[in-house]
């Protein structure tokens, strides 16, 4: 069975640009969450989507947005990139809205120059 | 707000037991988790414990939860070199839609 998949694996952008990251959850999972992991730190919660609606939002600026599609895949968009946005962006899927088991993908490494 | 804290580093010899500690602040947490992260990889869920339990054992892993002190620990028996990684504890919020992670404990296993 395929786990959580994310694309691209790596990405290099410059300040001010916009980026879109993609995530496909485990088959049958309806909830997708996004986390940002800055080097040397633990992951920080950005969003949770369940049944195509935003169900939770962390302490991130409005430059960060996301959406979930009918097939439960998700995109994370970041506008007006800053150097501090450089991080590993992790997607996690779970069966339902609760967090009894969240399964993480390998992440997308974003570097902002 | 929620805050989860862990010690930064732990070094053990192969075959010894490892104990990784974590403290959290949100007493309404429903579940508490342990994740493992190897270099360049995502997070692997190792185990989790429901907040009304005080112990959970899964093969070489034992989780102890002290709700009064808001202290969580992960014991790895017979630690192997393949256990070398960063270990994160995490708590869920009351709504169950957000995980708050600690900063991670780097476990180094010496042969």
CSV table of C-alpha atoms in Angstrom, one decimal:
chain,number,residue,atom,x,y,z
A,1,UNK,CA,0.0,0.0,0.0
A,2,UNK,CA,1.3,3.5,-0.9
A,3,UNK,CA,1.9,5.8,2.0
A,4,UNK,CA,1.5,9.5,2.0
A,5,UNK,CA,3.2,11.0,-1.0
A,6,UNK,CA,4.5,14.5,-1.5
A,7,UNK,CA,5.8,16.4,-4.5
A,8,UNK,CA,8.2,17.8,-5.3
A,9,UNK,CA,11.0,16.4,-3.1
A,10,UNK,CA,13.1,19.5,-3.2
A,11,UNK,CA,12.4,23.0,-4.4
A,12,UNK,CA,14.5,26.2,-4.7
A,13,UNK,CA,12.9,29.6,-4.9
A,14,UNK,CA,13.9,33.2,-4.5
A,15,UNK,CA,12.4,35.7,-2.1
A,16,UNK,CA,9.1,37.1,-3.2
A,17,UNK,CA,8.2,34.1,-5.3
A,18,UNK,CA,5.2,31.8,-4.8
A,19,UNK,CA,5.3,28.1,-4.3
A,20,UNK,CA,2.7,25.2,-4.4
A,21,UNK,CA,3.4,21.9,-2.6
A,22,UNK,CA,1.3,18.8,-3.2
A,23,UNK,CA,0.3,15.9,-1.0
A,24,UNK,CA,-1.7,12.7,-1.6
A,25,UNK,CA,-3.0,11.0,1.5
A,26,UNK,CA,-3.1,7.3,2.2
A,27,UNK,CA,-6.0,5.7,0.3
A,28,UNK,CA,-9.2,6.0,2.3
A,29,UNK,CA,-7.9,8.8,4.6
A,30,UNK,CA,-10.0,11.9,4.5
A,31,UNK,CA,-7.9,14.3,6.6
A,32,UNK,CA,-4.7,16.0,5.6
A,33,UNK,CA,-2.6,18.2,7.9
A,34,UNK,CA,0.4,20.4,7.0
A,35,UNK,CA,3.4,21.0,9.2
A,36,UNK,CA,6.5,23.2,8.8
A,37,UNK,CA,9.8,21.9,10.2
A,38,UNK,CA,12.6,24.3,10.4
A,39,UNK,CA,16.1,22.8,10.6
A,40,UNK,CA,16.9,21.6,14.1
A,41,UNK,CA,13.3,22.1,15.4
A,42,UNK,CA,10.2,20.1,15.8
A,43,UNK,CA,7.3,20.4,13.3
A,44,UNK,CA,4.9,23.3,13.6
A,45,UNK,CA,1.2,22.8,12.7
A,46,UNK,CA,0.0,24.9,9.8
A,47,UNK,CA,-3.4,23.6,8.7
A,48,UNK,CA,-5.7,20.7,8.9
A,49,UNK,CA,-8.3,19.9,6.2
A,50,UNK,CA,-11.1,17.4,6.5
A,51,UNK,CA,-13.7,16.7,3.9
A,52,UNK,CA,-12.4,19.6,1.9
A,53,UNK,CA,-12.8,22.2,4.6
A,54,UNK,CA,-10.3,23.9,6.9
A,55,UNK,CA,-10.7,22.5,10.4
A,56,UNK,CA,-7.7,24.0,12.1
A,57,UNK,CA,-5.1,26.6,11.5
A,58,UNK,CA,-1.8,27.3,13.3
A,59,UNK,CA,0.0,30.5,14.0
A,60,UNK,CA,1.1,31.3,10.4
A,61,UNK,CA,0.5,34.4,8.3
A,62,UNK,CA,-2.1,34.8,5.6
A,63,UNK,CA,0.7,34.2,3.0
A,64,UNK,CA,0.1,30.5,3.7
A,65,UNK,CA,-3.0,28.9,2.3
A,66,UNK,CA,-4.2,25.4,1.4
A,67,UNK,CA,-7.0,23.5,-0.1
A,68,UNK,CA,-8.2,19.9,-0.3
A,69,UNK,CA,-9.7,18.4,-3.4
A,70,UNK,CA,-12.6,15.9,-3.8
A,71,UNK,CA,-10.1,13.0,-4.0
A,72,UNK,CA,-8.7,14.2,-0.6
A,73,UNK,CA,-5.3,15.3,-2.0
A,74,UNK,CA,-4.1,18.7,-0.9
A,75,UNK,CA,-2.0,21.7,-1.9
A,76,UNK,CA,-0.2,24.1,0.3
A,77,UNK,CA,0.5,27.5,-1.2
A,78,UNK,CA,2.9,30.1,0.1
A,79,UNK,CA,3.0,33.6,-1.4
A,80,UNK,CA,5.7,36.3,-1.1
A,81,UNK,CA,8.3,33.9,0.1
A,82,UNK,CA,10.7,34.9,2.8
A,83,UNK,CA,14.1,33.5,3.7
A,84,UNK,CA,12.6,32.2,6.9
A,85,UNK,CA,10.1,30.0,4.9
A,86,UNK,CA,13.0,27.7,4.2
A,87,UNK,CA,12.1,24.4,5.8
A,88,UNK,CA,10.9,20.8,5.4
A,89,UNK,CA,7.1,20.9,4.7
A,90,UNK,CA,5.4,17.7,6.0
A,91,UNK,CA,2.0,16.4,5.1
A,92,UNK,CA,0.2,14.0,7.3
A,93,UNK,CA,-2.9,12.0,6.7
A,94,UNK,CA,-5.4,10.4,9.1
A,95,UNK,CA,-8.5,8.4,8.6
A,96,UNK,CA,-10.8,10.9,10.2
A,97,UNK,CA,-10.6,14.4,11.7
A,98,UNK,CA,-9.1,13.2,15.0
A,99,UNK,CA,-5.4,12.6,15.5
A,100,UNK,CA,-5.4,9.1,16.9
A,101,UNK,CA,-2.9,8.1,14.2
A,102,UNK,CA,-1.3,10.6,11.8
A,103,UNK,CA,0.9,9.2,9.1
A,104,UNK,CA,3.5,11.5,7.7
A,105,UNK,CA,4.9,11.8,4.2
A,106,UNK,CA,8.7,12.2,3.4
A,107,UNK,CA,8.3,16.0,3.1
A,108,UNK,CA,9.2,18.7,0.6
A,109,UNK,CA,12.5,20.5,1.3
A,110,UNK,CA,12.0,24.2,0.3
A,111,UNK,CA,15.0,26.5,0.1
A,112,UNK,CA,14.4,30.2,-0.3
A,113,UNK,CA,17.4,32.2,-1.6
B,1,UNK,CA,-0.3,27.9,25.2
B,2,UNK,CA,0.9,24.5,24.7
B,3,UNK,CA,4.6,23.7,25.1
B,4,UNK,CA,6.3,20.4,24.8
B,5,UNK,CA,9.9,20.1,26.0
B,6,UNK,CA,12.6,17.4,25.5
B,7,UNK,CA,16.3,17.1,26.2
B,8,UNK,CA,18.4,17.6,23.2
B,9,UNK,CA,20.7,14.6,23.2
B,10,UNK,CA,21.1,11.1,24.5
B,11,UNK,CA,24.0,8.7,23.9
B,12,UNK,CA,23.8,5.0,24.9
B,13,UNK,CA,25.8,1.8,24.1
B,14,UNK,CA,24.3,-0.9,21.9
B,15,UNK,CA,22.3,-3.3,23.9
B,16,UNK,CA,21.6,-0.9,26.7
B,17,UNK,CA,18.2,0.6,27.4
B,18,UNK,CA,17.4,4.2,26.3
B,19,UNK,CA,15.0,6.5,28.1
B,20,UNK,CA,13.8,9.6,26.3
B,21,UNK,CA,11.8,12.1,28.4
B,22,UNK,CA,9.3,14.7,27.6
B,23,UNK,CA,7.2,17.2,29.5
B,24,UNK,CA,4.0,18.8,28.2
B,25,UNK,CA,1.6,21.5,29.4
B,26,UNK,CA,-1.8,20.9,27.9
B,27,UNK,CA,-3.7,18.8,30.5
B,28,UNK,CA,-6.6,18.3,28.1
B,29,UNK,CA,-4.5,16.4,25.6
B,30,UNK,CA,-6.3,13.3,24.4
B,31,UNK,CA,-3.3,11.4,22.9
B,32,UNK,CA,0.4,11.6,23.3
B,33,UNK,CA,2.7,10.3,20.6
B,34,UNK,CA,6.3,9.3,19.9
B,35,UNK,CA,7.7,9.8,16.4
B,36,UNK,CA,11.1,8.8,15.0
B,37,UNK,CA,12.9,10.8,12.3
B,38,UNK,CA,15.9,9.5,10.5
B,39,UNK,CA,18.2,11.9,8.5
B,40,UNK,CA,16.4,13.4,5.4
B,41,UNK,CA,13.2,11.5,6.1
B,42,UNK,CA,9.7,12.2,7.3
B,43,UNK,CA,8.3,11.2,10.7
B,44,UNK,CA,7.5,7.6,11.5
B,45,UNK,CA,4.9,7.0,14.2
B,46,UNK,CA,6.3,4.7,16.8
B,47,UNK,CA,3.6,4.5,19.3
B,48,UNK,CA,0.9,6.6,21.1
B,49,UNK,CA,-0.8,6.5,24.4
B,50,UNK,CA,-4.3,7.5,25.3
B,51,UNK,CA,-4.4,10.1,28.2
B,52,UNK,CA,-6.3,7.8,30.5
B,53,UNK,CA,-3.5,5.2,30.4
B,54,UNK,CA,-0.3,5.2,32.4
B,55,UNK,CA,1.7,2.6,30.5
B,56,UNK,CA,1.8,1.0,27.1
B,57,UNK,CA,4.2,-1.6,25.9
B,58,UNK,CA,4.9,-2.6,22.3
B,59,UNK,CA,7.7,-5.0,21.7
B,60,UNK,CA,10.9,-3.1,22.6
B,61,UNK,CA,9.1,0.1,23.3
B,62,UNK,CA,7.5,1.1,26.7
B,63,UNK,CA,5.7,4.4,27.1
B,64,UNK,CA,5.1,5.7,30.6
B,65,UNK,CA,2.7,8.6,31.3
B,66,UNK,CA,2.5,10.6,34.5
B,67,UNK,CA,-0.5,12.9,34.1
B,68,UNK,CA,0.0,14.6,37.4
B,69,UNK,CA,3.5,15.8,36.5
B,70,UNK,CA,2.7,16.0,32.7
B,71,UNK,CA,5.6,13.8,32.0
B,72,UNK,CA,5.9,11.2,29.2
B,73,UNK,CA,8.8,8.9,28.6
B,74,UNK,CA,9.8,6.4,25.9
B,75,UNK,CA,12.0,3.4,26.9
B,76,UNK,CA,13.7,1.5,24.2
B,77,UNK,CA,15.0,-1.9,25.4
B,78,UNK,CA,18.1,-3.5,23.8
B,79,UNK,CA,18.9,-0.4,21.8
B,80,UNK,CA,20.4,-1.1,18.4
B,81,UNK,CA,22.5,1.1,16.1
B,82,UNK,CA,19.4,1.3,13.8
B,83,UNK,CA,17.6,3.1,16.6
B,84,UNK,CA,19.9,6.2,16.1
B,85,UNK,CA,17.6,9.0,15.0
B,86,UNK,CA,15.7,12.0,16.4
B,87,UNK,CA,12.8,11.2,18.6
B,88,UNK,CA,9.9,13.6,18.9
B,89,UNK,CA,7.1,13.5,21.5
B,90,UNK,CA,3.8,15.3,20.5
B,91,UNK,CA,0.5,16.0,22.2
B,92,UNK,CA,-2.8,16.5,20.5
B,93,UNK,CA,-5.1,19.4,21.3
B,94,UNK,CA,-8.5,19.0,22.8
B,95,UNK,CA,-10.2,19.2,19.4
B,96,UNK,CA,-7.9,16.5,18.1
B,97,UNK,CA,-6.9,18.3,15.0
B,98,UNK,CA,-3.5,19.6,15.8
B,99,UNK,CA,-0.2,18.0,17.1
B,100,UNK,CA,2.2,20.1,19.1
B,101,UNK,CA,5.8,18.7,18.9
B,102,UNK,CA,8.7,18.9,21.2
B,103,UNK,CA,12.1,20.0,19.8
B,104,UNK,CA,13.3,16.4,19.4
B,105,UNK,CA,15.9,14.3,21.2
B,106,UNK,CA,18.8,13.1,19.1
B,107,UNK,CA,19.6,9.5,20.1
B,108,UNK,CA,23.1,8.2,19.3
B,109,UNK,CA,23.8,4.5,19.8
B,110,UNK,CA,27.5,3.5,20.0
B,111,UNK,CA,28.5,0.0,19.0
